[in-house]
RNA sequence: GCAGGAGUAGCUUAAUGGCUAAGAGCACUAGGUUUGGGACCUAGGGGGUGUCAGUUCGAGUCUGACUUCUUGCACCA
């Protein structure tokens, strides 16, 4: 019988989440507040995500570059909205040298080594990038400039949670410059579609594409687009954002280009990013009380072969055949020959790690020319003839990927409720949670009032939905369309 | 940042302010017996209790500060 080492979701969702992060070897805490160590298995998943996203960026014409970790303090104050948005959570470098402590114990900051201009550890790189772009952009022929960087950023968060909110996190940030407003908007919309496609087809995580309200918009943006996912506890997770920055940064950093009519114009900008927060989304979209579940397309190990009861020549030989055939199809496979662990232990361990497919191979199977195939998503186990097993697995991985998405989508749809009164809003939020589609009068004041009364925020104004006239659930004022509310991470 | 809770071996944990006792289970090491859903036996190794200071004849046990984790609030991706 399985030991209870993962807290059940229904008992304590937060504890369940933390148990998965720890027991599936995704990450652990570090001595630095809010900063985590991403362990090899967890990083393996991130690397797969990163590889896919990177190739999607390249396919759409972007190239990678790298900008400094440190940003001169003065840069941050150039865009008023931007600095307001980040000032409270910046790490600041003030000195450049340590010295032996005068009282002989350890080291202290050398007071003589104060920096002339203090440096900010980037919370995001708009400022230093726009400073740089000024020199890169002269003429319309230099546009569009389509650059992405993979980097770490720091936001000094007061309250952190593994992956979902950490002081330091990994992400990609795209920063593009365009000759026209239309082209910049199109870029930010294109990236939004790219993110949604990635979330749904690779992470098997259904998302709602939408527009952020003014209140939830990125500091310094004219428009923020978002993909919003729904977690198993009924809370929403902002999973990626794409910003149309207008000419705000171009003006702040004086980035202009000469157009075809020989006139100087400010460029139009976008920025967009997804982070290691997606790992949190992955965990909370699919996993269960037995541990992590990783969609096949992102699994560091897609198939594991467990010899039963222990490896021997005959089993090794059969396993090697399967391994070769799977690898030929680009399927990653691990053969666990560890003799110290019994099969039952291994079963539980790989379930904990979310390996999509497990093969059990023993004398009994070989005698029947069969192999036992177990799928992680449904926990079904069945015997499959060895001759067709590679085809079977190939299809099964596709089926698991699809099943995870369908299951998550069904959950999300069931947890999305339309309401027309504030009483219904409150009761649905209380009893059921999830997304609530409701009319809103369009004002920040009402949005904040609803947040104050219910803790729910407007996650987005969905893009793929019909306009529908109605009245605001709080004020009764006219509304042109429904927006999506939820309690959020 | 505020308010709770908590830091004893890698993990889970025991130990009234005291007999010159930090005890266990899992994990680990060695050997053996086992092996189709987290095996068992025997023998071992590992901790001075998050850090610093204080109270005391005596401190995992009490006090203070700091630090990390955690829950909630506020803030944010």
XYZ file of C-alpha atoms (C1' of nucleotides) in Angstrom:
566
model
C 0.000 0.000 0.000
C 1.143 3.480 -0.826
C 2.444 5.507 2.040
C 0.824 8.840 2.651
C 3.632 11.123 1.737
C 1.609 13.547 -0.322
C -1.062 15.534 1.465
C -4.373 15.014 -0.304
C -5.549 17.911 -2.439
C -8.933 17.916 -0.757
C -7.384 18.145 2.687
C -4.945 21.006 2.165
C -4.344 22.307 -1.329
C -1.271 24.370 -0.455
C 0.354 21.494 1.378
C -0.445 19.230 -1.579
C 1.234 21.678 -3.950
C 4.310 21.961 -1.750
C 4.490 18.184 -1.382
C 4.438 17.731 -5.164
C 7.188 20.282 -5.653
C 9.334 18.528 -3.088
C 8.530 14.877 -3.707
C 8.649 15.076 -7.493
C 12.129 16.599 -7.205
C 11.146 19.827 -8.892
C 12.654 22.350 -6.517
C 13.674 23.033 -2.961
C 14.130 26.095 -0.842
C 17.435 27.859 -0.432
C 19.034 29.894 2.338
C 17.980 33.044 0.496
C 14.485 34.218 1.243
C 12.118 33.604 -1.615
C 14.739 32.042 -3.856
C 14.556 28.378 -4.771
C 16.861 25.776 -6.176
C 15.367 24.201 -9.273
C 16.445 20.567 -9.186
C 17.551 18.592 -12.251
C 14.201 16.914 -12.839
C 12.284 20.175 -12.488
C 14.782 21.979 -14.645
C 14.435 19.224 -17.243
C 10.784 20.139 -17.661
C 11.631 23.847 -17.861
C 14.282 23.107 -20.493
C 11.691 21.352 -22.623
C 9.349 24.292 -22.305
C 12.147 26.657 -23.100
C 13.260 24.699 -26.173
C 9.757 24.697 -27.616
C 9.105 28.370 -26.943
C 12.499 29.314 -28.295
C 11.848 27.515 -31.549
C 8.455 29.199 -31.823
C 10.078 32.601 -31.352
C 12.668 31.810 -33.984
C 10.000 30.626 -36.421
C 8.278 33.974 -36.059
C 11.401 35.915 -36.863
C 12.853 36.698 -33.453
C 16.481 36.368 -32.434
C 18.011 36.031 -29.007
C 20.359 38.487 -27.358
C 21.472 39.201 -23.830
C 21.346 42.409 -21.810
C 22.937 43.120 -18.404
C 21.597 41.961 -15.070
C 22.241 45.394 -13.573
C 20.454 48.555 -14.570
C 21.614 52.053 -13.630
C 19.146 53.473 -11.162
C 18.579 56.565 -13.272
C 17.214 54.466 -16.141
C 14.317 53.267 -14.092
C 13.015 56.728 -13.427
C 12.706 57.651 -17.091
C 9.274 56.151 -17.580
C 7.005 57.388 -14.783
C 4.388 54.620 -14.863
C 7.037 51.973 -15.153
C 9.054 53.055 -12.131
C 5.894 53.338 -10.074
C 5.051 49.757 -10.934
C 8.367 48.282 -9.899
C 10.037 50.641 -7.437
C 8.718 48.892 -4.358
C 10.182 45.538 -5.203
C 13.653 46.227 -6.526
C 16.926 44.853 -5.211
C 19.558 47.595 -5.208
C 23.323 47.223 -5.427
C 25.009 49.958 -3.424
C 28.576 48.711 -2.909
C 31.173 46.834 -4.887
C 33.537 45.458 -2.244
C 33.710 43.511 0.989
C 36.423 43.689 3.613
C 37.463 41.704 6.649
C 35.426 42.743 9.621
C 37.362 45.071 11.974
C 36.351 42.875 14.925
C 37.949 39.941 13.177
C 34.879 37.887 12.449
C 33.836 37.390 8.845
C 33.380 40.091 6.245
C 31.511 43.372 6.107
C 30.612 45.759 3.320
C 33.480 48.161 2.756
C 31.986 51.596 3.427
C 34.560 53.145 1.096
C 33.304 51.072 -1.804
C 30.017 52.846 -2.324
C 28.903 52.974 -5.950
C 28.722 56.375 -7.562
C 25.465 55.372 -9.194
C 23.535 52.571 -7.577
C 22.504 49.620 -9.706
C 19.142 47.904 -9.814
C 18.911 44.171 -10.304
C 16.559 43.979 -13.284
C 12.918 43.352 -12.417
C 12.421 43.417 -16.219
C 14.647 44.877 -18.893
C 12.640 47.482 -20.783
C 14.773 50.392 -19.642
C 18.212 49.069 -20.475
C 16.950 47.575 -23.704
C 15.377 50.812 -24.902
C 18.504 52.671 -23.954
C 20.361 50.261 -26.229
C 17.806 50.301 -29.025
C 18.267 54.035 -29.364
C 21.646 53.329 -30.932
C 20.453 50.421 -32.986
C 17.573 52.106 -34.693
C 18.082 54.900 -37.218
C 15.905 54.246 -40.206
C 12.725 52.401 -41.065
C 15.039 49.865 -42.658
C 16.176 48.866 -39.133
C 12.611 47.902 -38.288
C 11.048 45.774 -37.102
C 13.583 44.867 -34.450
C 12.528 41.539 -32.980
C 14.593 40.423 -30.008
C 14.113 38.002 -27.156
C 16.242 37.229 -24.158
C 16.269 34.326 -21.722
C 17.204 35.656 -18.340
C 16.661 35.734 -14.629
C 14.940 38.682 -13.005
C 14.426 39.734 -9.404
C 11.340 41.146 -7.765
C 11.601 41.495 -4.026
C 8.304 39.848 -3.185
C 7.027 39.933 0.346
C 5.316 36.588 0.176
C 6.687 33.841 -2.049
C 5.630 30.375 -3.168
C 7.689 27.858 -5.154
C 7.425 28.620 -8.879
C 4.269 30.725 -8.515
C 5.999 33.686 -6.967
C 9.686 33.676 -6.213
C 12.018 36.594 -5.616
C 14.232 35.465 -8.461
C 12.713 33.712 -11.431
C 13.651 32.609 -14.907
C 11.809 33.833 -17.937
C 12.027 35.041 -21.444
C 11.320 38.640 -22.320
C 10.714 39.717 -25.880
C 11.229 43.364 -26.793
C 10.296 44.557 -30.249
C 10.311 47.856 -32.083
C 8.055 48.690 -35.041
C 7.449 51.486 -37.486
C 3.715 51.623 -36.992
C 1.218 51.276 -34.209
C -0.725 48.665 -36.145
C 2.318 46.501 -36.628
C 3.224 46.659 -32.935
C -0.301 45.724 -31.908
C -0.246 42.890 -34.388
C 3.027 41.655 -32.901
C 1.673 41.659 -29.370
C -1.451 39.819 -30.558
C 0.602 37.310 -32.489
C 2.678 36.538 -29.417
C -0.479 36.143 -27.365
C -1.647 33.508 -29.850
C 1.755 31.867 -29.702
C 1.586 31.682 -25.900
C -1.921 30.261 -26.017
C -0.859 27.656 -28.539
C 2.108 26.700 -26.406
C 0.023 26.487 -23.242
C -2.664 24.363 -24.849
C -0.682 22.145 -27.195
C 2.461 21.578 -25.154
C 1.424 22.127 -21.555
C -2.093 20.774 -22.169
C -3.261 23.745 -20.129
C -6.362 25.473 -21.499
C -6.198 29.256 -21.382
C -8.455 32.219 -21.985
C -6.957 34.937 -24.121
C -7.937 38.387 -23.052
C -7.160 42.026 -22.418
C -6.216 43.328 -18.998
C -8.194 46.172 -17.467
C -6.381 49.470 -16.942
C -5.942 48.557 -13.311
C -4.255 45.222 -14.052
C -2.191 46.506 -16.958
C 1.612 46.334 -17.021
C 3.238 49.525 -15.764
C 4.217 51.438 -18.853
C 1.958 49.626 -21.330
C -0.935 50.987 -23.348
C -2.515 47.556 -23.539
C -1.746 44.260 -21.847
C -2.867 40.960 -23.317
C -2.924 37.890 -21.127
C -3.505 34.185 -21.095
C -5.395 33.084 -18.003
C -5.588 29.502 -16.794
C -7.715 27.950 -14.080
C -6.120 25.833 -11.392
C -7.714 22.823 -9.702
C -8.582 24.826 -6.602
C -10.654 27.218 -8.679
C -8.163 30.065 -8.646
C -6.900 31.735 -11.800
C -3.269 31.917 -12.833
C -2.000 34.643 -15.113
C 0.276 32.520 -17.244
C 1.763 34.870 -19.783
C 1.454 38.479 -20.842
C 2.108 40.418 -24.025
C 2.188 44.189 -23.921
C 1.597 46.856 -26.494
C 3.804 49.630 -25.147
C 2.763 52.357 -27.547
C 5.501 54.954 -27.815
C 5.983 55.259 -24.064
C 9.481 53.806 -23.900
C 10.460 55.235 -27.287
C 9.650 58.683 -25.945
C 11.252 58.101 -22.562
C 14.487 56.918 -24.200
C 14.151 59.014 -27.318
C 14.175 56.158 -29.786
C 13.302 57.490 -33.209
C 13.625 56.404 -36.802
C 13.589 58.157 -40.117
C 10.552 57.108 -42.110
C 10.321 56.759 -45.881
C 9.335 60.408 -46.126
C 12.532 61.415 -44.401
C 10.738 62.382 -41.194
C 11.727 61.441 -37.627
C 9.180 59.380 -35.705
C 9.172 57.545 -32.403
C 9.045 53.791 -32.779
C 6.210 51.602 -31.503
C 7.021 48.867 -29.016
C 5.962 45.586 -27.505
C 7.244 43.377 -24.722
C 6.116 39.937 -23.682
C 7.103 37.175 -21.315
C 6.437 33.840 -19.722
C 8.304 32.565 -16.699
C 9.020 29.600 -14.471
C 5.608 30.398 -13.030
C 4.341 28.172 -15.833
C 5.797 25.262 -13.871
C 3.334 26.070 -11.108
C 0.558 26.130 -13.671
C 1.647 22.779 -15.006
C 1.575 21.231 -11.543
C -1.789 22.682 -10.564
C -3.478 21.880 -13.863
C -2.790 18.156 -14.044
C -1.367 16.595 -10.929
C -3.241 14.404 -8.464
C -2.891 12.778 -5.051
C -0.377 10.283 -6.411
C 1.990 13.020 -7.481
C 2.968 15.032 -10.496
C 1.544 14.437 -13.958
C 3.630 15.737 -16.847
C 2.189 16.004 -20.360
C 4.191 13.745 -22.708
C 5.444 16.645 -24.811
C 7.195 18.166 -21.801
C 8.231 15.031 -19.944
C 11.986 14.671 -19.445
C 11.336 10.912 -19.383
C 8.379 9.847 -21.498
C 8.583 6.111 -20.922
C 10.147 4.164 -18.092
C 10.774 0.444 -18.242
C 10.705 -1.448 -14.964
C 12.055 -5.003 -14.994
C 9.984 -7.382 -12.874
C 10.982 -8.583 -10.439
C 14.553 -7.644 -11.296
C 16.682 -7.312 -14.378
C 18.134 -10.427 -16.002
C 19.607 -11.258 -19.386
C 16.337 -12.148 -20.993
C 14.565 -9.018 -19.755
C 17.529 -6.800 -20.618
C 17.436 -8.111 -24.147
C 13.727 -7.476 -24.574
C 14.067 -4.039 -22.964
C 16.944 -3.037 -25.218
C 14.856 -3.831 -28.270
C 12.036 -1.631 -27.060
C 14.431 1.150 -26.046
C 16.042 1.224 -29.453
C 12.733 1.270 -31.280
C 11.390 4.049 -29.038
C 14.517 6.144 -29.385
C 14.330 5.786 -33.157
C 11.012 7.566 -32.929
C 12.393 10.296 -30.716
C 10.712 9.019 -27.575
C 12.785 9.400 -24.431
C 13.008 6.263 -22.348
C 14.646 5.170 -19.136
C 15.361 1.566 -18.206
C 15.547 1.251 -14.427
C 17.915 -1.622 -13.642
C 18.373 -0.606 -10.000
C 18.417 -3.907 -8.131
C 18.133 -2.334 -4.703
C 14.576 -1.207 -5.296
C 11.648 -3.504 -5.823
C 9.169 -2.971 -8.609
C 6.423 -1.655 -6.348
C 8.707 1.037 -5.038
C 9.655 2.066 -8.542
C 6.031 2.197 -9.645
C 5.242 4.653 -6.914
C 8.332 6.689 -7.534
C 7.654 7.162 -11.247
C 4.029 7.948 -10.546
C 5.231 10.626 -8.138
C 7.437 12.035 -10.887
C 4.639 11.996 -13.411
C 6.332 9.868 -16.060
C 3.549 9.461 -18.662
C 4.032 5.782 -19.535
C 5.457 2.908 -17.553
C 6.290 -0.492 -18.974
C 6.487 -3.521 -16.701
C 8.537 -6.324 -18.138
C 8.826 -9.730 -16.457
C 9.047 -13.439 -17.139
C 5.310 -13.791 -17.268
C 5.048 -11.023 -19.882
C 7.837 -12.392 -22.000
C 6.348 -15.883 -21.924
C 3.243 -14.388 -23.529
C 5.246 -12.085 -25.801
C 3.665 -9.170 -23.935
C 4.553 -6.112 -21.929
C 2.535 -4.386 -19.243
C 1.740 -0.786 -20.152
C 0.591 1.655 -17.473
C -0.469 5.210 -18.225
C -0.020 7.866 -15.568
C -2.990 10.073 -16.413
C -5.678 7.421 -15.882
C -3.558 4.861 -14.005
C -4.860 2.184 -16.383
C -2.694 -0.892 -16.793
C -2.960 -3.309 -19.669
C -0.919 -5.956 -21.436
C 0.155 -5.240 -24.984
C 1.706 -7.582 -27.512
C 5.423 -6.905 -27.839
C 5.254 -6.816 -31.616
C 3.055 -3.746 -31.736
C 4.120 -2.061 -28.533
C 6.120 0.771 -30.047
C 3.242 1.883 -32.220
C 0.992 1.481 -29.245
C 3.185 3.723 -27.073
C 3.597 6.274 -29.810
C -0.172 6.606 -30.035
C -0.625 6.421 -26.309
C 1.621 9.437 -25.728
C -0.509 11.424 -28.134
C -3.643 10.172 -26.444
C -2.361 11.092 -22.984
C -1.405 14.562 -24.149
C -4.888 15.007 -25.593
C -6.652 13.497 -22.618
C -4.866 15.808 -20.195
C -5.933 18.806 -22.210
C -9.542 17.642 -22.580
C -9.802 16.843 -18.909
C -8.412 20.230 -17.912
C -10.663 21.985 -20.387
C -13.747 20.184 -19.134
C -12.820 21.179 -15.598
C -12.252 24.779 -16.630
C -15.554 24.956 -18.518
C -17.469 23.433 -15.625
C -15.874 25.960 -13.323
C -16.863 28.908 -15.472
C -20.168 30.456 -14.481
C -22.193 33.315 -15.914
C -23.982 35.446 -13.349
C -26.140 38.538 -13.622
C -26.519 39.707 -10.048
C -24.045 40.579 -7.358
C -25.676 38.131 -4.952
C -25.174 35.303 -7.439
C -21.635 36.510 -8.003
C -20.818 36.276 -4.327
C -22.483 32.935 -3.809
C -20.843 31.322 -6.842
C -17.487 32.697 -5.790
C -17.999 31.332 -2.307
C -19.402 27.910 -3.152
C -17.838 27.018 -6.469
C -15.011 29.395 -7.289
C -13.524 29.364 -10.752
C -14.082 31.910 -13.486
C -17.166 34.057 -13.225
C -18.380 35.787 -16.346
C -20.258 38.957 -15.490
C -21.045 42.453 -16.652
C -18.935 45.330 -15.393
C -19.379 49.044 -16.011
C -15.811 49.515 -17.189
C -14.561 51.694 -14.355
C -11.551 51.051 -12.148
C -13.589 52.268 -9.202
C -16.127 49.451 -9.604
C -13.413 46.910 -10.225
C -11.664 47.856 -6.999
C -14.901 47.897 -5.068
C -15.690 44.364 -6.193
C -12.199 43.295 -5.249
C -12.557 44.850 -1.844
C -15.908 43.156 -1.254
C -15.088 39.721 -2.649
C -11.299 39.412 -3.232
C -12.079 38.548 -6.849
C -10.325 40.498 -9.584
C -10.999 40.926 -13.260
C -8.677 38.446 -14.881
C -9.344 39.687 -18.372
C -11.780 40.907 -20.939
C -11.909 37.780 -23.103
C -11.087 38.288 -26.757
C -12.862 35.276 -28.216
C -16.372 36.037 -27.061
C -19.413 37.762 -28.440
C -20.261 41.270 -27.270
C -23.407 41.272 -25.201
C -25.189 44.255 -23.717
C -26.080 44.090 -20.053
C -25.809 45.897 -16.757
C -22.979 45.964 -14.260
C -23.486 43.495 -11.412
C -22.436 46.069 -8.843
C -23.633 49.445 -10.086
C -26.331 48.522 -12.604
C -24.746 50.810 -15.157
C -24.708 49.691 -18.788
C -22.053 47.243 -19.967
C -21.151 46.177 -23.482
C -19.618 42.832 -22.703
C -18.958 40.321 -19.992
C -15.568 40.121 -18.288
C -13.978 37.247 -16.443
C -13.598 37.459 -12.680
C -11.767 35.072 -10.364
C -9.691 34.866 -7.274
C -6.158 34.725 -8.554
C -2.669 33.639 -7.627
C 5.587 44.596 5.220
C 1.708 43.114 9.056
C -0.525 39.018 12.065
C -0.394 33.810 13.472
C 2.321 28.894 13.424
C 7.045 26.443 13.099
C 12.590 25.345 12.766
C 15.795 18.764 16.833
C 20.047 13.591 11.393
C 18.450 14.019 4.288
C 12.813 13.355 5.798
C 8.951 12.523 9.786
C 9.413 13.130 14.747
C 10.357 11.911 20.853
C 12.502 14.130 25.061
C 8.510 17.805 32.814
C 14.246 23.598 33.194
C 18.077 18.452 35.736
C 19.464 11.583 37.306
C 27.267 12.798 33.661
C 20.921 9.347 28.509
C 19.357 13.915 22.741
C 15.381 8.396 21.717
C 12.959 6.389 17.428
C 10.944 5.357 12.248
C 12.057 6.158 7.060
C 16.405 7.019 4.106
C 21.855 5.694 3.997
C 26.298 1.784 4.458
C 27.771 -3.659 4.873
C 26.167 -8.699 4.788
C 22.201 -12.099 4.248
C 17.191 -13.792 3.001
C 13.688 -12.125 -0.554
C 11.293 -10.222 -5.068
C 4.559 -9.333 -10.330
C 2.346 -2.583 -6.288
C 6.366 1.262 -1.401
C 10.132 -6.503 1.477
C 12.564 -8.487 5.853
C 16.694 -9.811 9.287
C 21.437 -8.622 11.445
C 25.227 -5.121 12.143
C 26.703 -0.022 11.365
C 27.507 5.455 10.259
C 25.259 10.194 10.856
C 22.512 14.947 14.960
C 24.096 18.513 20.175
C 18.709 20.828 18.713
C 18.159 27.544 12.661
C 21.892 31.799 14.326
C 23.558 35.091 18.096
C 23.005 36.868 22.863
C 20.746 36.512 27.709
C 18.394 34.354 32.359
C 20.016 30.052 35.367
C 24.222 26.098 39.505
C 22.065 23.767 34.904
C 18.625 25.414 28.480
C 15.662 21.621 22.442
C 12.907 23.208 26.753
C 12.546 30.191 29.438
C 13.587 35.561 27.323
C 15.216 38.873 23.266
C 17.040 39.892 18.481
C 18.049 37.983 13.814
C 17.145 34.291 9.985
C 14.456 30.657 7.023
C 9.944 28.020 6.112
C 4.714 28.068 6.411
C -0.713 30.020 6.762
C -3.633 34.455 6.151
C -3.726 39.788 4.810
C -1.726 43.653 1.837
C 1.325 43.906 -2.931
C 2.793 41.763 -7.456
C 3.901 37.644 -12.802
